[in-house]
Tab-separated table of C-alpha atoms in Angstrom:
chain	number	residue	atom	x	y	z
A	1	UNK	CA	-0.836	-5.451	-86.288
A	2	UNK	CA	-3.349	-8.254	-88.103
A	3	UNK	CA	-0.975	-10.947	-89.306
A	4	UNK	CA	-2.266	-13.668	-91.704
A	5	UNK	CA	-0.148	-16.679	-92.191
A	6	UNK	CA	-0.061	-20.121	-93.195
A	7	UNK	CA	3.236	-22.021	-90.919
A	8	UNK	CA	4.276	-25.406	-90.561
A	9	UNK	CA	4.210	-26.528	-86.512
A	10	UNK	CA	7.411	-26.449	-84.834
A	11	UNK	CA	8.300	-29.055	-82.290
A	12	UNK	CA	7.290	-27.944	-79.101
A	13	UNK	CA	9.350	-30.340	-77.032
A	14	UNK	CA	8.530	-33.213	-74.489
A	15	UNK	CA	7.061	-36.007	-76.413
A	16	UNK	CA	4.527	-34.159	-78.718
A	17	UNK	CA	6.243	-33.978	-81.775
A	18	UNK	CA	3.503	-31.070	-83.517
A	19	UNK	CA	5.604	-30.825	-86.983
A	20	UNK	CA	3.793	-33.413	-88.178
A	21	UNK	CA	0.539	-31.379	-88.161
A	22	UNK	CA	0.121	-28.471	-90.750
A	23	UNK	CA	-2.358	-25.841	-89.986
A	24	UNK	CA	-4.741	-23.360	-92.093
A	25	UNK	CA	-4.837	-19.948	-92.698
A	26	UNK	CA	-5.501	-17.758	-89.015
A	27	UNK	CA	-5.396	-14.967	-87.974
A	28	UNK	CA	-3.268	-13.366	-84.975
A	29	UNK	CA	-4.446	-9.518	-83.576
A	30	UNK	CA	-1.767	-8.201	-82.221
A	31	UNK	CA	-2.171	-4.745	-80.079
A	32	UNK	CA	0.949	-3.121	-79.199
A	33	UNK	CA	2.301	0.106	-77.662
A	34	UNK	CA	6.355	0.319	-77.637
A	35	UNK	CA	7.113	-2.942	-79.082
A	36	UNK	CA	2.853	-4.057	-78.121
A	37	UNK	CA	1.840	-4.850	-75.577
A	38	UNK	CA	-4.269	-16.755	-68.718
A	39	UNK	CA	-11.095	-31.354	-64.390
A	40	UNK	CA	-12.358	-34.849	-64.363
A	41	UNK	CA	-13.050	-37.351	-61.828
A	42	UNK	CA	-10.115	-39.420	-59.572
A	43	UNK	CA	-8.359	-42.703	-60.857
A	44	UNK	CA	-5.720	-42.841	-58.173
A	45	UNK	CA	-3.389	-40.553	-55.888
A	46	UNK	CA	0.014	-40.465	-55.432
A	47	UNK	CA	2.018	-39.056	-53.082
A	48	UNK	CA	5.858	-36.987	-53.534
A	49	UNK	CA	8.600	-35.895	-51.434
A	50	UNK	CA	9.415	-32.174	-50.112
A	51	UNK	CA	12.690	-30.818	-48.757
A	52	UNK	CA	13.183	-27.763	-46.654
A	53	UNK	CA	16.026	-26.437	-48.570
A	54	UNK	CA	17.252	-25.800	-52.076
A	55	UNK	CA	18.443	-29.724	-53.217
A	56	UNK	CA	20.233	-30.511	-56.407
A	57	UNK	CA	19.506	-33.852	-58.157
A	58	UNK	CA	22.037	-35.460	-60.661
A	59	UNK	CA	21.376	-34.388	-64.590
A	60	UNK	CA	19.543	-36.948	-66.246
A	61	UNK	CA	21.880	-37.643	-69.047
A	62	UNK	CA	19.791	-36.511	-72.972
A	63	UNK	CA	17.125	-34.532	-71.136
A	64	UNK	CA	16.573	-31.224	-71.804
A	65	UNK	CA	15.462	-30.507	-68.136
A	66	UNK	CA	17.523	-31.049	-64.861
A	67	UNK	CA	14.967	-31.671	-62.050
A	68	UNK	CA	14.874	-31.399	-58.768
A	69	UNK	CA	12.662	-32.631	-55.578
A	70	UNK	CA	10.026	-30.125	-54.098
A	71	UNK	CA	11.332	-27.584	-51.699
A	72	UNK	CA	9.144	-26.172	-48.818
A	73	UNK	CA	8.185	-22.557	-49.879
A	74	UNK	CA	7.505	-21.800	-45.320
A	75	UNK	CA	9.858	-24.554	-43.858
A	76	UNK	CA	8.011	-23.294	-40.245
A	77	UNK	CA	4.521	-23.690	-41.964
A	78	UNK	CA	2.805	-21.065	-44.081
A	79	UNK	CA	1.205	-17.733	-42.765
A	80	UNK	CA	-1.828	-18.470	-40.995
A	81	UNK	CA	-4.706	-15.895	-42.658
A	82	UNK	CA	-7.158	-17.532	-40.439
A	83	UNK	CA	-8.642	-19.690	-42.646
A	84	UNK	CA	-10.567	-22.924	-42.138
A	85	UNK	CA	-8.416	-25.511	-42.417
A	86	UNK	CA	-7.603	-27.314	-45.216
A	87	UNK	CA	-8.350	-31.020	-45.828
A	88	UNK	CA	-5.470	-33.829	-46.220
A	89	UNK	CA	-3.722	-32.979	-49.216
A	90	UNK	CA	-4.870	-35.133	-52.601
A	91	UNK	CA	-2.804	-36.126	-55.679
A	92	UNK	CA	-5.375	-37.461	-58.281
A	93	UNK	CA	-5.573	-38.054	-62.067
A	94	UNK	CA	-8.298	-36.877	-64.263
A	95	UNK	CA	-9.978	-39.121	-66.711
A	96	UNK	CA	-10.497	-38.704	-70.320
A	97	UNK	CA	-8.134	-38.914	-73.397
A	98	UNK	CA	-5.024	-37.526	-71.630
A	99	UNK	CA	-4.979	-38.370	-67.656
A	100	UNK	CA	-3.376	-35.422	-65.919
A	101	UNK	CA	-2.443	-35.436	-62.502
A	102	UNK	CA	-3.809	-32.213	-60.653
A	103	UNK	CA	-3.548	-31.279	-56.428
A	104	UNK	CA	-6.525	-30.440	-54.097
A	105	UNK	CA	-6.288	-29.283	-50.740
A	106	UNK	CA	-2.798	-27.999	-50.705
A	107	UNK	CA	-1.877	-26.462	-47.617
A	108	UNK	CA	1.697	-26.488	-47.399
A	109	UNK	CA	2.746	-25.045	-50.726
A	110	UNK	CA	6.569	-25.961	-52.710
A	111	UNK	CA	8.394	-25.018	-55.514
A	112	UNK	CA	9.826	-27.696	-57.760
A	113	UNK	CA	12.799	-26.353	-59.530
A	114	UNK	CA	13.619	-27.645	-63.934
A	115	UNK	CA	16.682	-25.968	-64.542
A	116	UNK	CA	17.260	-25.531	-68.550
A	117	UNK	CA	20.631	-27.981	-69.648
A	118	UNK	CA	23.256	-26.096	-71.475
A	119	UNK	CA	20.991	-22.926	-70.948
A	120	UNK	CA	23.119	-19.620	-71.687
A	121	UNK	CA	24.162	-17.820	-69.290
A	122	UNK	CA	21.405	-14.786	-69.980
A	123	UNK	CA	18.476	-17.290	-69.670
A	124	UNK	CA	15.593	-16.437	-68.110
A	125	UNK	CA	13.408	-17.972	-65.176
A	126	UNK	CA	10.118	-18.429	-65.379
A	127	UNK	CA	7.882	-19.064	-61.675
A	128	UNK	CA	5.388	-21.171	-63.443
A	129	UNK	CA	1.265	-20.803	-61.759
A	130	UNK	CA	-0.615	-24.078	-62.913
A	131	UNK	CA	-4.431	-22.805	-62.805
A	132	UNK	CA	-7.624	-24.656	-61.607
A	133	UNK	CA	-10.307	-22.153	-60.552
A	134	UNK	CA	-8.124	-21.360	-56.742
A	135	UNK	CA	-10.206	-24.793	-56.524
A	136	UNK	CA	-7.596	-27.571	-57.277
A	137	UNK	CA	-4.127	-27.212	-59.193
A	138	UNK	CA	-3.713	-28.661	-62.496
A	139	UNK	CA	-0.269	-29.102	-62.005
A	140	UNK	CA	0.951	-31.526	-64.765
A	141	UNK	CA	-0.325	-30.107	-67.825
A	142	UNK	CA	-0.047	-26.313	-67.062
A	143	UNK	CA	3.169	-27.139	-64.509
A	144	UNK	CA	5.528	-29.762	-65.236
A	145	UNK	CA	4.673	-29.994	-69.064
A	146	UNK	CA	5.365	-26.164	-69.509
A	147	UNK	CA	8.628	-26.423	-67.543
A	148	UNK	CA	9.560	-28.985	-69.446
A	149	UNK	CA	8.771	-27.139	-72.962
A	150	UNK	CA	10.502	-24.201	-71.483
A	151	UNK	CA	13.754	-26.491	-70.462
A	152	UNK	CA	13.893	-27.112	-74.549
A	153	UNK	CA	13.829	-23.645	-75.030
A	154	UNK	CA	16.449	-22.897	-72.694
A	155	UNK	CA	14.334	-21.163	-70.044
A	156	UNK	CA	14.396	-22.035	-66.359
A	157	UNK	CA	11.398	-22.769	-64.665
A	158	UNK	CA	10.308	-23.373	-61.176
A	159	UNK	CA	6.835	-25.085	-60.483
A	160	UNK	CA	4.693	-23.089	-57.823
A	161	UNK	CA	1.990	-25.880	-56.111
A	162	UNK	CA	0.270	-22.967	-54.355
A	163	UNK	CA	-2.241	-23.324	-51.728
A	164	UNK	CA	-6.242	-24.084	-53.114
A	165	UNK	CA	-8.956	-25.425	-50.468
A	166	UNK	CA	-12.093	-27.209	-51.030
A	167	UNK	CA	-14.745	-24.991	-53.049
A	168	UNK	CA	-17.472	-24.935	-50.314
A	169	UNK	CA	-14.958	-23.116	-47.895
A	170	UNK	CA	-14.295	-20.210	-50.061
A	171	UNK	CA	-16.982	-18.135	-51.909
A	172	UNK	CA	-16.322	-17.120	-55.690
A	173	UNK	CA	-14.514	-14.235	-55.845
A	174	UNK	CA	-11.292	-12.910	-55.615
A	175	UNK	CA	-8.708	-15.470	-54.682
A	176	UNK	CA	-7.720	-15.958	-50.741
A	177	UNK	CA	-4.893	-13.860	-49.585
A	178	UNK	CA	-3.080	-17.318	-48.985
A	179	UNK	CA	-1.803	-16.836	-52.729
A	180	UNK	CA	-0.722	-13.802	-53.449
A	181	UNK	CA	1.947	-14.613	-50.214
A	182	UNK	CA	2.589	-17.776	-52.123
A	183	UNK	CA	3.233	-15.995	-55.267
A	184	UNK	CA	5.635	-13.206	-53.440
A	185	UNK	CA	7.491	-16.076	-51.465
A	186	UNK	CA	8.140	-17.924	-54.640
A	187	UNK	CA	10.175	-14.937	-56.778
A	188	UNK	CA	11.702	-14.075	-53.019
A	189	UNK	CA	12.881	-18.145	-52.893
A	190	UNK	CA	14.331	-18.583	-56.394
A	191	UNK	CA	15.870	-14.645	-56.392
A	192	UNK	CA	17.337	-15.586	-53.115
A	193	UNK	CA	18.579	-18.706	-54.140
A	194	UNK	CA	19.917	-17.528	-57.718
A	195	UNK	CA	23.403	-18.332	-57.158
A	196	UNK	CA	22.803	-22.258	-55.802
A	197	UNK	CA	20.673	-22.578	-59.105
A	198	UNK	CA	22.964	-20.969	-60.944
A	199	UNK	CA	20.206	-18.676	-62.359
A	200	UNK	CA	20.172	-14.715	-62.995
A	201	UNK	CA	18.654	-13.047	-60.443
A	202	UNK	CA	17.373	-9.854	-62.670
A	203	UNK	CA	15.797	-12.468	-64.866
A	204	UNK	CA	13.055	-13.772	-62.744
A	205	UNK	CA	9.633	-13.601	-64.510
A	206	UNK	CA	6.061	-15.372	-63.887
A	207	UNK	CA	3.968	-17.241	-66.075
A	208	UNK	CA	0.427	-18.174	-64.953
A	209	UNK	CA	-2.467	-20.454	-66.580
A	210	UNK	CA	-6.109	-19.303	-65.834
A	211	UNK	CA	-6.453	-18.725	-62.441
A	212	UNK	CA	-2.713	-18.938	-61.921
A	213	UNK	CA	-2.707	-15.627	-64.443
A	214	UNK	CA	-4.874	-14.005	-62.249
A	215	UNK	CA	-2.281	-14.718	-59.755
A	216	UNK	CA	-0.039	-13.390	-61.656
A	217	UNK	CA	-1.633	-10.019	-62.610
A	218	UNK	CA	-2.528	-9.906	-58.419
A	219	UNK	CA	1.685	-10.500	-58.200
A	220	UNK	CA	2.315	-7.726	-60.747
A	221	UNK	CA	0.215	-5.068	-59.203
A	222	UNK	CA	1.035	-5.615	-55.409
A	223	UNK	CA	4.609	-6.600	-55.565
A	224	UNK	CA	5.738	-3.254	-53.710
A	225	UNK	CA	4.231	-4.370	-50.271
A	226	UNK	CA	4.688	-8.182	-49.092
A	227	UNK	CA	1.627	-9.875	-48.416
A	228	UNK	CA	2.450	-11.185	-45.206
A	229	UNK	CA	5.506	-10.284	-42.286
A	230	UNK	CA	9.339	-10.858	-43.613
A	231	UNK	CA	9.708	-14.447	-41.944
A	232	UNK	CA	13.352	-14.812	-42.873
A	233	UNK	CA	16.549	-13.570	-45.251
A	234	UNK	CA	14.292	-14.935	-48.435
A	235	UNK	CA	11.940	-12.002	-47.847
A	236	UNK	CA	14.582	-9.878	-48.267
A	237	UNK	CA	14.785	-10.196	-51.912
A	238	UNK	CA	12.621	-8.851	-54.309
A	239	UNK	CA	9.112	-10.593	-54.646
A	240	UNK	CA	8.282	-8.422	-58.032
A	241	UNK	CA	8.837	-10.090	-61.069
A	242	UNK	CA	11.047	-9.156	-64.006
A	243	UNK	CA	7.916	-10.311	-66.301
A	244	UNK	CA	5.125	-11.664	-66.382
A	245	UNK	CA	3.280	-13.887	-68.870
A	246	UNK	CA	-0.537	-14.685	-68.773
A	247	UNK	CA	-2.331	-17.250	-70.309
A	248	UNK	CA	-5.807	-17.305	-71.207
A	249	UNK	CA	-6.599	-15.309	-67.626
A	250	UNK	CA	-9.398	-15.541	-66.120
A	251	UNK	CA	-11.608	-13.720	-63.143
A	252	UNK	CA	-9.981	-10.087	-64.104
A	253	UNK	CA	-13.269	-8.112	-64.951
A	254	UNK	CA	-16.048	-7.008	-63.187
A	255	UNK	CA	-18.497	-7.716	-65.703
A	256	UNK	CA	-20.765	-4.983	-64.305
A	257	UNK	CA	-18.085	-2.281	-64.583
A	258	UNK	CA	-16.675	-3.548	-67.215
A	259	UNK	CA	-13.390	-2.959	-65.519
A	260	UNK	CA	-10.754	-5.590	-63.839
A	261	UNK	CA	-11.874	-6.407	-60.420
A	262	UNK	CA	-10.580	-3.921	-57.731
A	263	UNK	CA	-8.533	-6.464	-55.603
A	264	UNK	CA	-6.254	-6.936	-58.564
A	265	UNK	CA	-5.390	-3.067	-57.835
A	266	UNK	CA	-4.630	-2.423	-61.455
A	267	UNK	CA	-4.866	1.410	-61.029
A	268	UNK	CA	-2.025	1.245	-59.047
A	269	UNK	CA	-0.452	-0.614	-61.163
A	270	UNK	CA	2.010	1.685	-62.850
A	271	UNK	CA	5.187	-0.339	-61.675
A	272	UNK	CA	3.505	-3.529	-63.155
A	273	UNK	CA	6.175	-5.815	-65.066
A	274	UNK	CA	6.374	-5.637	-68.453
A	275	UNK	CA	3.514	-8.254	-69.154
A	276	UNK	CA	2.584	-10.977	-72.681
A	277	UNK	CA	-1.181	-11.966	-72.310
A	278	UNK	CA	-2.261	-14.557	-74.841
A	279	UNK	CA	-6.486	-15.496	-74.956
A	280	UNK	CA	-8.083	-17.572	-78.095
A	281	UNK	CA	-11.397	-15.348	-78.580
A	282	UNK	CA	-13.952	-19.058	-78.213
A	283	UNK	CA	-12.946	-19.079	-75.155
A	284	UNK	CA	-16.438	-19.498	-73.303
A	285	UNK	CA	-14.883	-20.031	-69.687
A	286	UNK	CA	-13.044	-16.588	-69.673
A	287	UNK	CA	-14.061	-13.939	-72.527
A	288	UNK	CA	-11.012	-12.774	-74.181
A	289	UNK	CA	-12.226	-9.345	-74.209
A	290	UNK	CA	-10.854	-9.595	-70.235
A	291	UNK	CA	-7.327	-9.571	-71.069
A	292	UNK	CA	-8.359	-6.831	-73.712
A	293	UNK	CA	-9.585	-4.703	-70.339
A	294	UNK	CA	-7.124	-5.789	-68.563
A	295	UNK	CA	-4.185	-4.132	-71.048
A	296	UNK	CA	-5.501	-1.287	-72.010
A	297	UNK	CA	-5.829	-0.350	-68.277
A	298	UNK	CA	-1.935	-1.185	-68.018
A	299	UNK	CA	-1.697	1.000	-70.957
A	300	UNK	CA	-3.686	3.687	-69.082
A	301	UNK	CA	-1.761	3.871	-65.813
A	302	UNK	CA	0.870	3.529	-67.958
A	303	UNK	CA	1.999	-0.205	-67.421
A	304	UNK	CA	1.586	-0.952	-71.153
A	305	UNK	CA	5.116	-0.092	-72.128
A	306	UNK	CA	7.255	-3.149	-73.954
A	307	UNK	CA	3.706	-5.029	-73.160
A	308	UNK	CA	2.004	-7.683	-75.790
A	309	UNK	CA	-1.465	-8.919	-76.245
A	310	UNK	CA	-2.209	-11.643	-78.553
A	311	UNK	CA	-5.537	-13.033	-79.291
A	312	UNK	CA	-6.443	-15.581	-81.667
A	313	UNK	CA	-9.410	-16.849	-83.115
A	314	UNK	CA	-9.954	-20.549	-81.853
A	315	UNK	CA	-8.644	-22.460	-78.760
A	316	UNK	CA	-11.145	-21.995	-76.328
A	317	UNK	CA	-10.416	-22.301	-72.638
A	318	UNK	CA	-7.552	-24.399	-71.246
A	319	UNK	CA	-5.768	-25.517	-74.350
A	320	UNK	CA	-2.635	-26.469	-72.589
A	321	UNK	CA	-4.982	-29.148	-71.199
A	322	UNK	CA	-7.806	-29.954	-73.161
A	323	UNK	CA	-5.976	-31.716	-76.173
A	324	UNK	CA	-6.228	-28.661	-78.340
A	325	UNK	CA	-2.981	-28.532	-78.835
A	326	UNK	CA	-1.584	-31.918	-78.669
A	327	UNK	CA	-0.736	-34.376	-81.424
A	328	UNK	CA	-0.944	-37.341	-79.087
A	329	UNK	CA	-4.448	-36.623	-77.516
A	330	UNK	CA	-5.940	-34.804	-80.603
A	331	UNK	CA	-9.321	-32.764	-80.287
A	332	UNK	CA	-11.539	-34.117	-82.625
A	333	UNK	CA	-13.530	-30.505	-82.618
A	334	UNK	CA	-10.106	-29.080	-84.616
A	335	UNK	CA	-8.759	-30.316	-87.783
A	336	UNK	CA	-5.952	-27.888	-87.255
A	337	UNK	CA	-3.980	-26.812	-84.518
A	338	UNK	CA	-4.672	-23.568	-83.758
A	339	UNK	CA	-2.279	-20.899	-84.125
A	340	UNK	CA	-2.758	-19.807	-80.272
A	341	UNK	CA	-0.810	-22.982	-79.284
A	342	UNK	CA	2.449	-21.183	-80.743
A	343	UNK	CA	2.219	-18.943	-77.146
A	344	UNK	CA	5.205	-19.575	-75.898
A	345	UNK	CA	7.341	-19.465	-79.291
A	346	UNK	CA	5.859	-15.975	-79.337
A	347	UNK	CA	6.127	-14.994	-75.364
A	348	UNK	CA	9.796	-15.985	-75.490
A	349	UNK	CA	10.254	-13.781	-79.743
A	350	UNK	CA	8.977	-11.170	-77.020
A	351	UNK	CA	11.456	-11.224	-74.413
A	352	UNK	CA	13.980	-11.656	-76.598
A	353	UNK	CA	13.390	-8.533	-78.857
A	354	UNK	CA	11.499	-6.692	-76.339
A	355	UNK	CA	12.756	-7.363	-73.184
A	356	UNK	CA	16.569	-8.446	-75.038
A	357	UNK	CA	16.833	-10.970	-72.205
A	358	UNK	CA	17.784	-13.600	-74.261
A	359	UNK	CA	20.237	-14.078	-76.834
């Protein structure tokens, strides 16, 4: 369906109020099947806490979001693939119009847990993968931000700081096996610990930016078989997600084959989640027409059932970051916001009247 409309911007939580900011005419393609179906330079580093164990902090009274200190995803230390070893671990801010803190070298990955106030009791979850190229996490704007914006929504999210190594130790290519076992032990942790968080347990989905939705299409189509040995009683629950959500994606086609790359195994993908995929067609990082491969091979091995791909005309690469979409840290490039920034007002229309998750 081609849908042309003129809308006035909704408030998108957090401190960007965007209703002050009308936009123009665009368009929106979307392609459906039942109901249609991815940094700068360092200022300073800063250093958190991590617990071994799910911990509850007290509710911030008028905040949307309740969070909660890191938890240790492999309280005994992660799997060892045999990788060189990482570097110390470094908390930095970019530079430019809207500082963003992002993580490099992260060898010891956590969750960090922003449960939804006064969320109903059918709310989802949402695992949250920041992206950054496997190279470095950019973990405030496409981590923290979008669990916050979620929180306002009444979706729980959990923050996955999954492990990334210096570029000149890892080749470009697919991602190190190191993540995909982060991903699984991430839906295992929070589906194990559903009842401490007070969170559904058949409502666990995954929502990755970039290279974290390439981690999330690797999650979708190898979620049957664990990644790594079953360590403890959290590998006995379910790594595979209820959903999955992917944001201007990146690294999913062979650009030779004109096909996604075989280590994301889409062609055995048939028990793939149902999946939202949203791409602005500028983008000149990853070429929309990926996420285009990418669904119709879902569709073909029949994974494209109560799926949705939207693709809009303008927001390039990385607009939950680059000031595309913000109010406070406006691109000068766009007199309007563009209508791709209303992703997550659409991925959550779509689990509500697709996946009837929410009420």
């Amino acid at each position: 369906m081609r849908r042309y409309d003129t809308i006035d911007r909704i408030d998108l939580g957090g401190e960007e109020d965007r209703a002050t900011r009308r936009r123009a005419v665009a368009t929106t393609f979307v392609l459906s099947t039942v109901a249609v179906f991815a940094l700068g330079a360092v200022i300073h580093s800063r250093v958190g806490s991590v617990t071994e164990a799910p911990l509850l902090l007290p509710q911030q009274k008028g905040k949307s979001s309740h969070e909660h200190g890191e938890v240790a995803l492999f309280p005994n230390g992660a799997p060892d693939n045999g990788d060189p070893p990482c570097g110390p671990e470094v908390a930095e801010k970019t530079l430019g119009r809207r500082p963003l803190l992002v993580y490099r070298e992260v060898s010891s990955p956590t969750l960090k847990p922003f449960l939804a106030r006064d969320a109903p009791e059918d709310a989802p979850t949402v695992v949250v993968f920041p992206g950054g190229g496997f190279k470095l996490l950019a973990i405030e704007g496409e981590g923290y931000d979008i669990a916050r914006r979620l929180n306002a929504r009444g979706v729980h999210a959990f923050v996955l700081k999954y492990r990334v190594r210096n570029p000149l130790l890892r080749p470009d290519g697919p991602p190190n096996l190191d993540t995909l076992q982060d991903a699984q032990r991430a839906v295992s942790f929070v589906r194990h610990n559903a009842r401490t968080y007070g969170i559904d347990d058949a409502k666990i989905g995954v929502c990755g930016f970039s290279a974290g939705g390439t981690l999330a299409a690797l999650l979708s189509a190898n979620a049957k078989t664990r990644a790594y040995d079953a360590l403890d009683d959290v590998d006995d629950a379910s790594p595979r997600p209820d959903f999955a959500i992917m944001v201007y994606p990146g690294n999913l086609v062979d650009f030779k084959l004109m096909e996604p790359y075989s280590y994301l195994r889409i062609n055995n993908a048939s028990g793939a989640p149902p999946t939202f995929v949203a791409h602005a067609a500028d983008d000149r990082v990853q070429p929309y027409f990926q996420s285009v491969i990418y669904f119709n091979h879902l569709v073909a091995v029949g994974a494209g059932t109560k799926a949705q791909l939207v693709i809009e005309g303008t927001g390039n690469h990385g607009f939950e970051t680059n000031s595309v979409c913000s109010t406070v840290y406006p691109d000068s490039s766009y007199t309007t916001i563009p209508q791709i920034c209303d992703w997550m007002d659409n991925a959550i229309s779509w689990m509500k009247s697709t996946l009837v998750i929410m009420h």
